Amino acid sequence: MKISDLITAEILRMLDESEENKAEIQRNELAGILGCAPSQINYVLSSRFTPEHGYIIESQRGGGGYIRIKRVVMRHSSALMHIINSIGDSIDNISAKILIENCYQSGIMSLEVSKIVYSAISNNVMHRIPVDFRNQMRATILKEVLLAQI
């Protein structure tokens, strides 16, 4: 498992354990626990915990500083429309996987549906499509599947 996946899993675990759908971390402390550089935590936060993925990040700088990650909870149809609009014209494999995982974790998709959707847009399927069009095709399929969930 990649370090970015471990960081993501730890933050998601913290969010799952919170009744308020938020986690407060100190970057250096989490980096020490996970055995990684603090910059790797920044990378994960900026790429996987974005508003498009259903998260809000707040930070307080300084010696006692923290990073607060909040999971946004929306109604089913509102959440789906927000997700569909955030996809844009293309989405890479990693972003699509994270988006699908977030849909599962927030109850928008069942585990079975999320597995099927990811299988349908994975690199194993998309390898037959020219490289220049893969992410566009993935976005189109993902949007259509999400629209069918409304």
PDB file of C-alpha atoms in Angstrom:
ATOM      1  CA  MET A   1       0.000   0.000   0.000  1.00  0.00           C
ATOM      2  CA  LYS A   2       1.309   3.465  -0.889  1.00  0.00           C
ATOM      3  CA  ILE A   3       2.016   5.981   1.852  1.00  0.00           C
ATOM      4  CA  SER A   4      -0.637   8.306   0.411  1.00  0.00           C
ATOM      5  CA  ASP A   5      -3.189   5.488   0.763  1.00  0.00           C
ATOM      6  CA  LEU A   6      -2.103   4.937   4.383  1.00  0.00           C
ATOM      7  CA  ILE A   7      -2.466   8.645   5.172  1.00  0.00           C
ATOM      8  CA  THR A   8      -5.886   8.694   3.525  1.00  0.00           C
ATOM      9  CA  ALA A   9      -6.992   5.603   5.428  1.00  0.00           C
ATOM     10  CA  GLU A  10      -5.877   7.078   8.756  1.00  0.00           C
ATOM     11  CA  ILE A  11      -7.690  10.367   8.157  1.00  0.00           C
ATOM     12  CA  LEU A  12     -10.826   8.504   7.035  1.00  0.00           C
ATOM     13  CA  ARG A  13     -10.623   6.340  10.167  1.00  0.00           C
ATOM     14  CA  MET A  14     -10.482   9.473  12.290  1.00  0.00           C
ATOM     15  CA  LEU A  15     -13.473  10.932  10.467  1.00  0.00           C
ATOM     16  CA  ASP A  16     -15.436   7.689  10.840  1.00  0.00           C
ATOM     17  CA  GLU A  17     -14.791   7.648  14.586  1.00  0.00           C
ATOM     18  CA  SER A  18     -16.004  11.234  14.963  1.00  0.00           C
ATOM     19  CA  GLU A  19     -19.688  11.823  15.643  1.00  0.00           C
ATOM     20  CA  GLU A  20     -19.288  15.281  14.126  1.00  0.00           C
ATOM     21  CA  ASN A  21     -17.716  14.136  10.814  1.00  0.00           C
ATOM     22  CA  LYS A  22     -14.506  16.026  11.514  1.00  0.00           C
ATOM     23  CA  ALA A  23     -10.931  15.219  12.418  1.00  0.00           C
ATOM     24  CA  GLU A  24      -8.308  17.512  13.846  1.00  0.00           C
ATOM     25  CA  ILE A  25      -4.691  16.635  13.206  1.00  0.00           C
ATOM     26  CA  GLN A  26      -1.258  18.082  13.714  1.00  0.00           C
ATOM     27  CA  ARG A  27       0.701  17.491  10.546  1.00  0.00           C
ATOM     28  CA  ASN A  28       4.055  16.737  12.171  1.00  0.00           C
ATOM     29  CA  GLU A  29       2.489  14.434  14.748  1.00  0.00           C
ATOM     30  CA  LEU A  30       0.605  12.420  12.105  1.00  0.00           C
ATOM     31  CA  ALA A  31       3.736  12.269   9.949  1.00  0.00           C
ATOM     32  CA  GLY A  32       5.675  10.856  12.903  1.00  0.00           C
ATOM     33  CA  ILE A  33       3.029   8.209  13.586  1.00  0.00           C
ATOM     34  CA  LEU A  34       2.856   7.117   9.947  1.00  0.00           C
ATOM     35  CA  GLY A  35       6.585   7.424   9.267  1.00  0.00           C
ATOM     36  CA  CYS A  36       6.333   9.885   6.415  1.00  0.00           C
ATOM     37  CA  ALA A  37       7.276  13.458   5.597  1.00  0.00           C
ATOM     38  CA  PRO A  38       4.827  16.225   6.584  1.00  0.00           C
ATOM     39  CA  SER A  39       4.754  17.294   2.928  1.00  0.00           C
ATOM     40  CA  GLN A  40       3.177  13.930   2.062  1.00  0.00           C
ATOM     41  CA  ILE A  41       0.290  14.769   4.376  1.00  0.00           C
ATOM     42  CA  ASN A  42      -0.076  18.118   2.604  1.00  0.00           C
ATOM     43  CA  TYR A  43      -0.195  16.300  -0.733  1.00  0.00           C
ATOM     44  CA  VAL A  44      -2.931  13.919   0.448  1.00  0.00           C
ATOM     45  CA  LEU A  45      -4.989  16.760   1.917  1.00  0.00           C
ATOM     46  CA  SER A  46      -4.714  18.881  -1.221  1.00  0.00           C
ATOM     47  CA  SER A  47      -5.482  16.021  -3.613  1.00  0.00           C
ATOM     48  CA  ARG A  48      -7.917  13.739  -1.771  1.00  0.00           C
ATOM     49  CA  PHE A  49      -9.702  15.909   0.787  1.00  0.00           C
ATOM     50  CA  THR A  50     -10.965  18.687  -1.443  1.00  0.00           C
ATOM     51  CA  PRO A  51     -14.406  20.310  -1.610  1.00  0.00           C
ATOM     52  CA  GLU A  52     -15.002  18.336  -4.828  1.00  0.00           C
ATOM     53  CA  HIS A  53     -14.494  15.160  -2.808  1.00  0.00           C
ATOM     54  CA  GLY A  54     -16.853  16.359  -0.069  1.00  0.00           C
ATOM     55  CA  TYR A  55     -14.408  17.823   2.461  1.00  0.00           C
ATOM     56  CA  ILE A  56     -13.585  21.215   3.923  1.00  0.00           C
ATOM     57  CA  ILE A  57     -10.083  21.896   5.259  1.00  0.00           C
ATOM     58  CA  GLU A  58      -9.373  24.536   7.900  1.00  0.00           C
ATOM     59  CA  SER A  59      -5.927  25.213   9.293  1.00  0.00           C
ATOM     60  CA  GLN A  60      -4.428  27.118  12.187  1.00  0.00           C
ATOM     61  CA  ARG A  61      -0.751  27.886  11.771  1.00  0.00           C
ATOM     62  CA  GLY A  62       1.804  28.194  14.520  1.00  0.00           C
ATOM     63  CA  GLY A  63       3.246  26.041  17.293  1.00  0.00           C
ATOM     64  CA  GLY A  64      -0.140  24.795  18.493  1.00  0.00           C
ATOM     65  CA  GLY A  65      -1.523  24.747  14.993  1.00  0.00           C
ATOM     66  CA  TYR A  66      -3.798  22.104  13.589  1.00  0.00           C
ATOM     67  CA  ILE A  67      -5.528  21.018  10.434  1.00  0.00           C
ATOM     68  CA  ARG A  68      -9.248  20.330  10.725  1.00  0.00           C
ATOM     69  CA  ILE A  69     -10.888  18.141   8.077  1.00  0.00           C
ATOM     70  CA  LYS A  70     -14.676  18.205   7.885  1.00  0.00           C
ATOM     71  CA  ARG A  71     -16.745  15.759   5.859  1.00  0.00           C
ATOM     72  CA  VAL A  72     -19.652  17.587   4.269  1.00  0.00           C
ATOM     73  CA  VAL A  73     -22.940  15.751   4.699  1.00  0.00           C
ATOM     74  CA  MET A  74     -25.613  16.536   2.105  1.00  0.00           C
ATOM     75  CA  ARG A  75     -28.937  15.109   1.054  1.00  0.00           C
ATOM     76  CA  HIS A  76     -28.650  12.288  -1.483  1.00  0.00           C
ATOM     77  CA  SER A  77     -29.768  14.141  -4.640  1.00  0.00           C
ATOM     78  CA  SER A  78     -27.948  17.370  -3.707  1.00  0.00           C
ATOM     79  CA  ALA A  79     -24.764  15.453  -3.029  1.00  0.00           C
ATOM     80  CA  LEU A  80     -25.004  13.588  -6.332  1.00  0.00           C
ATOM     81  CA  MET A  81     -25.548  16.765  -8.326  1.00  0.00           C
ATOM     82  CA  HIS A  82     -22.622  18.435  -6.559  1.00  0.00           C
ATOM     83  CA  ILE A  83     -20.417  15.426  -7.323  1.00  0.00           C
ATOM     84  CA  ILE A  84     -21.525  15.256 -10.961  1.00  0.00           C
ATOM     85  CA  ASN A  85     -20.822  18.967 -11.439  1.00  0.00           C
ATOM     86  CA  SER A  86     -17.408  18.663  -9.801  1.00  0.00           C
ATOM     87  CA  ILE A  87     -16.226  15.923 -12.177  1.00  0.00           C
ATOM     88  CA  GLY A  88     -15.879  18.206 -15.177  1.00  0.00           C
ATOM     89  CA  ASP A  89     -14.927  16.904 -18.627  1.00  0.00           C
ATOM     90  CA  SER A  90     -12.351  14.381 -17.420  1.00  0.00           C
ATOM     91  CA  ILE A  91     -11.264  12.535 -14.300  1.00  0.00           C
ATOM     92  CA  ASP A  92      -8.174  10.433 -13.722  1.00  0.00           C
ATOM     93  CA  ASN A  93      -8.288   6.924 -12.288  1.00  0.00           C
ATOM     94  CA  ILE A  94      -7.116   7.863  -8.778  1.00  0.00           C
ATOM     95  CA  SER A  95      -9.563  10.765  -8.442  1.00  0.00           C
ATOM     96  CA  ALA A  96     -12.395   8.563  -9.695  1.00  0.00           C
ATOM     97  CA  LYS A  97     -11.516   5.860  -7.180  1.00  0.00           C
ATOM     98  CA  ILE A  98     -11.476   8.381  -4.327  1.00  0.00           C
ATOM     99  CA  LEU A  99     -14.772   9.880  -5.473  1.00  0.00           C
ATOM    100  CA  ILE A 100     -16.391   6.429  -5.586  1.00  0.00           C
ATOM    101  CA  GLU A 101     -14.981   5.546  -2.149  1.00  0.00           C
ATOM    102  CA  ASN A 102     -16.412   8.793  -0.776  1.00  0.00           C
ATOM    103  CA  CYS A 103     -19.800   7.977  -2.318  1.00  0.00           C
ATOM    104  CA  TYR A 104     -19.729   4.600  -0.595  1.00  0.00           C
ATOM    105  CA  GLN A 105     -18.591   5.985   2.761  1.00  0.00           C
ATOM    106  CA  SER A 106     -21.256   8.678   2.733  1.00  0.00           C
ATOM    107  CA  GLY A 107     -24.008   6.190   1.847  1.00  0.00           C
ATOM    108  CA  ILE A 108     -24.637   7.511  -1.661  1.00  0.00           C
ATOM    109  CA  MET A 109     -23.645   4.152  -3.154  1.00  0.00           C
ATOM    110  CA  SER A 110     -23.765   0.669  -1.740  1.00  0.00           C
ATOM    111  CA  LEU A 111     -20.566  -1.356  -1.563  1.00  0.00           C
ATOM    112  CA  GLU A 112     -21.735  -3.528  -4.467  1.00  0.00           C
ATOM    113  CA  VAL A 113     -22.564  -0.546  -6.701  1.00  0.00           C
ATOM    114  CA  SER A 114     -19.293   1.197  -5.877  1.00  0.00           C
ATOM    115  CA  LYS A 115     -17.318  -1.922  -6.816  1.00  0.00           C
ATOM    116  CA  ILE A 116     -19.208  -2.288 -10.101  1.00  0.00           C
ATOM    117  CA  VAL A 117     -18.799   1.386 -10.998  1.00  0.00           C
ATOM    118  CA  TYR A 118     -15.090   1.354 -10.255  1.00  0.00           C
ATOM    119  CA  SER A 119     -14.646  -1.835 -12.251  1.00  0.00           C
ATOM    120  CA  ALA A 120     -16.397  -0.250 -15.224  1.00  0.00           C
ATOM    121  CA  ILE A 121     -14.115   2.807 -15.288  1.00  0.00           C
ATOM    122  CA  SER A 122     -10.858   1.283 -14.059  1.00  0.00           C
ATOM    123  CA  ASN A 123      -7.615   1.295 -16.011  1.00  0.00           C
ATOM    124  CA  ASN A 124      -8.185  -2.415 -16.729  1.00  0.00           C
ATOM    125  CA  VAL A 125     -11.136  -1.411 -18.913  1.00  0.00           C
ATOM    126  CA  MET A 126      -9.862   1.945 -20.151  1.00  0.00           C
ATOM    127  CA  HIS A 127      -6.572   0.562 -21.493  1.00  0.00           C
ATOM    128  CA  ARG A 128      -8.310  -0.169 -24.815  1.00  0.00           C
ATOM    129  CA  ILE A 129      -9.209   3.494 -25.259  1.00  0.00           C
ATOM    130  CA  PRO A 130      -6.544   5.855 -26.642  1.00  0.00           C
ATOM    131  CA  VAL A 131      -4.678   7.578 -23.804  1.00  0.00           C
ATOM    132  CA  ASP A 132      -5.874  11.049 -24.834  1.00  0.00           C
ATOM    133  CA  PHE A 133      -9.522  10.028 -24.359  1.00  0.00           C
ATOM    134  CA  ARG A 134      -9.449   7.753 -21.282  1.00  0.00           C
ATOM    135  CA  ASN A 135     -10.117  10.374 -18.644  1.00  0.00           C
ATOM    136  CA  GLN A 136     -12.870  11.938 -20.739  1.00  0.00           C
ATOM    137  CA  MET A 137     -14.561   8.563 -21.234  1.00  0.00           C
ATOM    138  CA  ARG A 138     -14.169   7.761 -17.528  1.00  0.00           C
ATOM    139  CA  ALA A 139     -15.840  11.083 -16.595  1.00  0.00           C
ATOM    140  CA  THR A 140     -18.717  10.503 -19.021  1.00  0.00           C
ATOM    141  CA  ILE A 141     -19.419   7.003 -17.724  1.00  0.00           C
ATOM    142  CA  LEU A 142     -19.113   8.082 -14.090  1.00  0.00           C
ATOM    143  CA  LYS A 143     -21.525  10.996 -14.584  1.00  0.00           C
ATOM    144  CA  GLU A 144     -24.090   8.784 -16.271  1.00  0.00           C
ATOM    145  CA  VAL A 145     -23.897   6.169 -13.502  1.00  0.00           C
ATOM    146  CA  LEU A 146     -24.280   8.878 -10.847  1.00  0.00           C
ATOM    147  CA  LEU A 147     -27.241  10.401 -12.690  1.00  0.00           C
ATOM    148  CA  ALA A 148     -28.890   6.977 -12.657  1.00  0.00           C
ATOM    149  CA  GLN A 149     -28.607   7.022  -8.830  1.00  0.00           C
ATOM    150  CA  ILE A 150     -30.854  10.105  -8.541  1.00  0.00           C
TER     151      ILE A 150
END
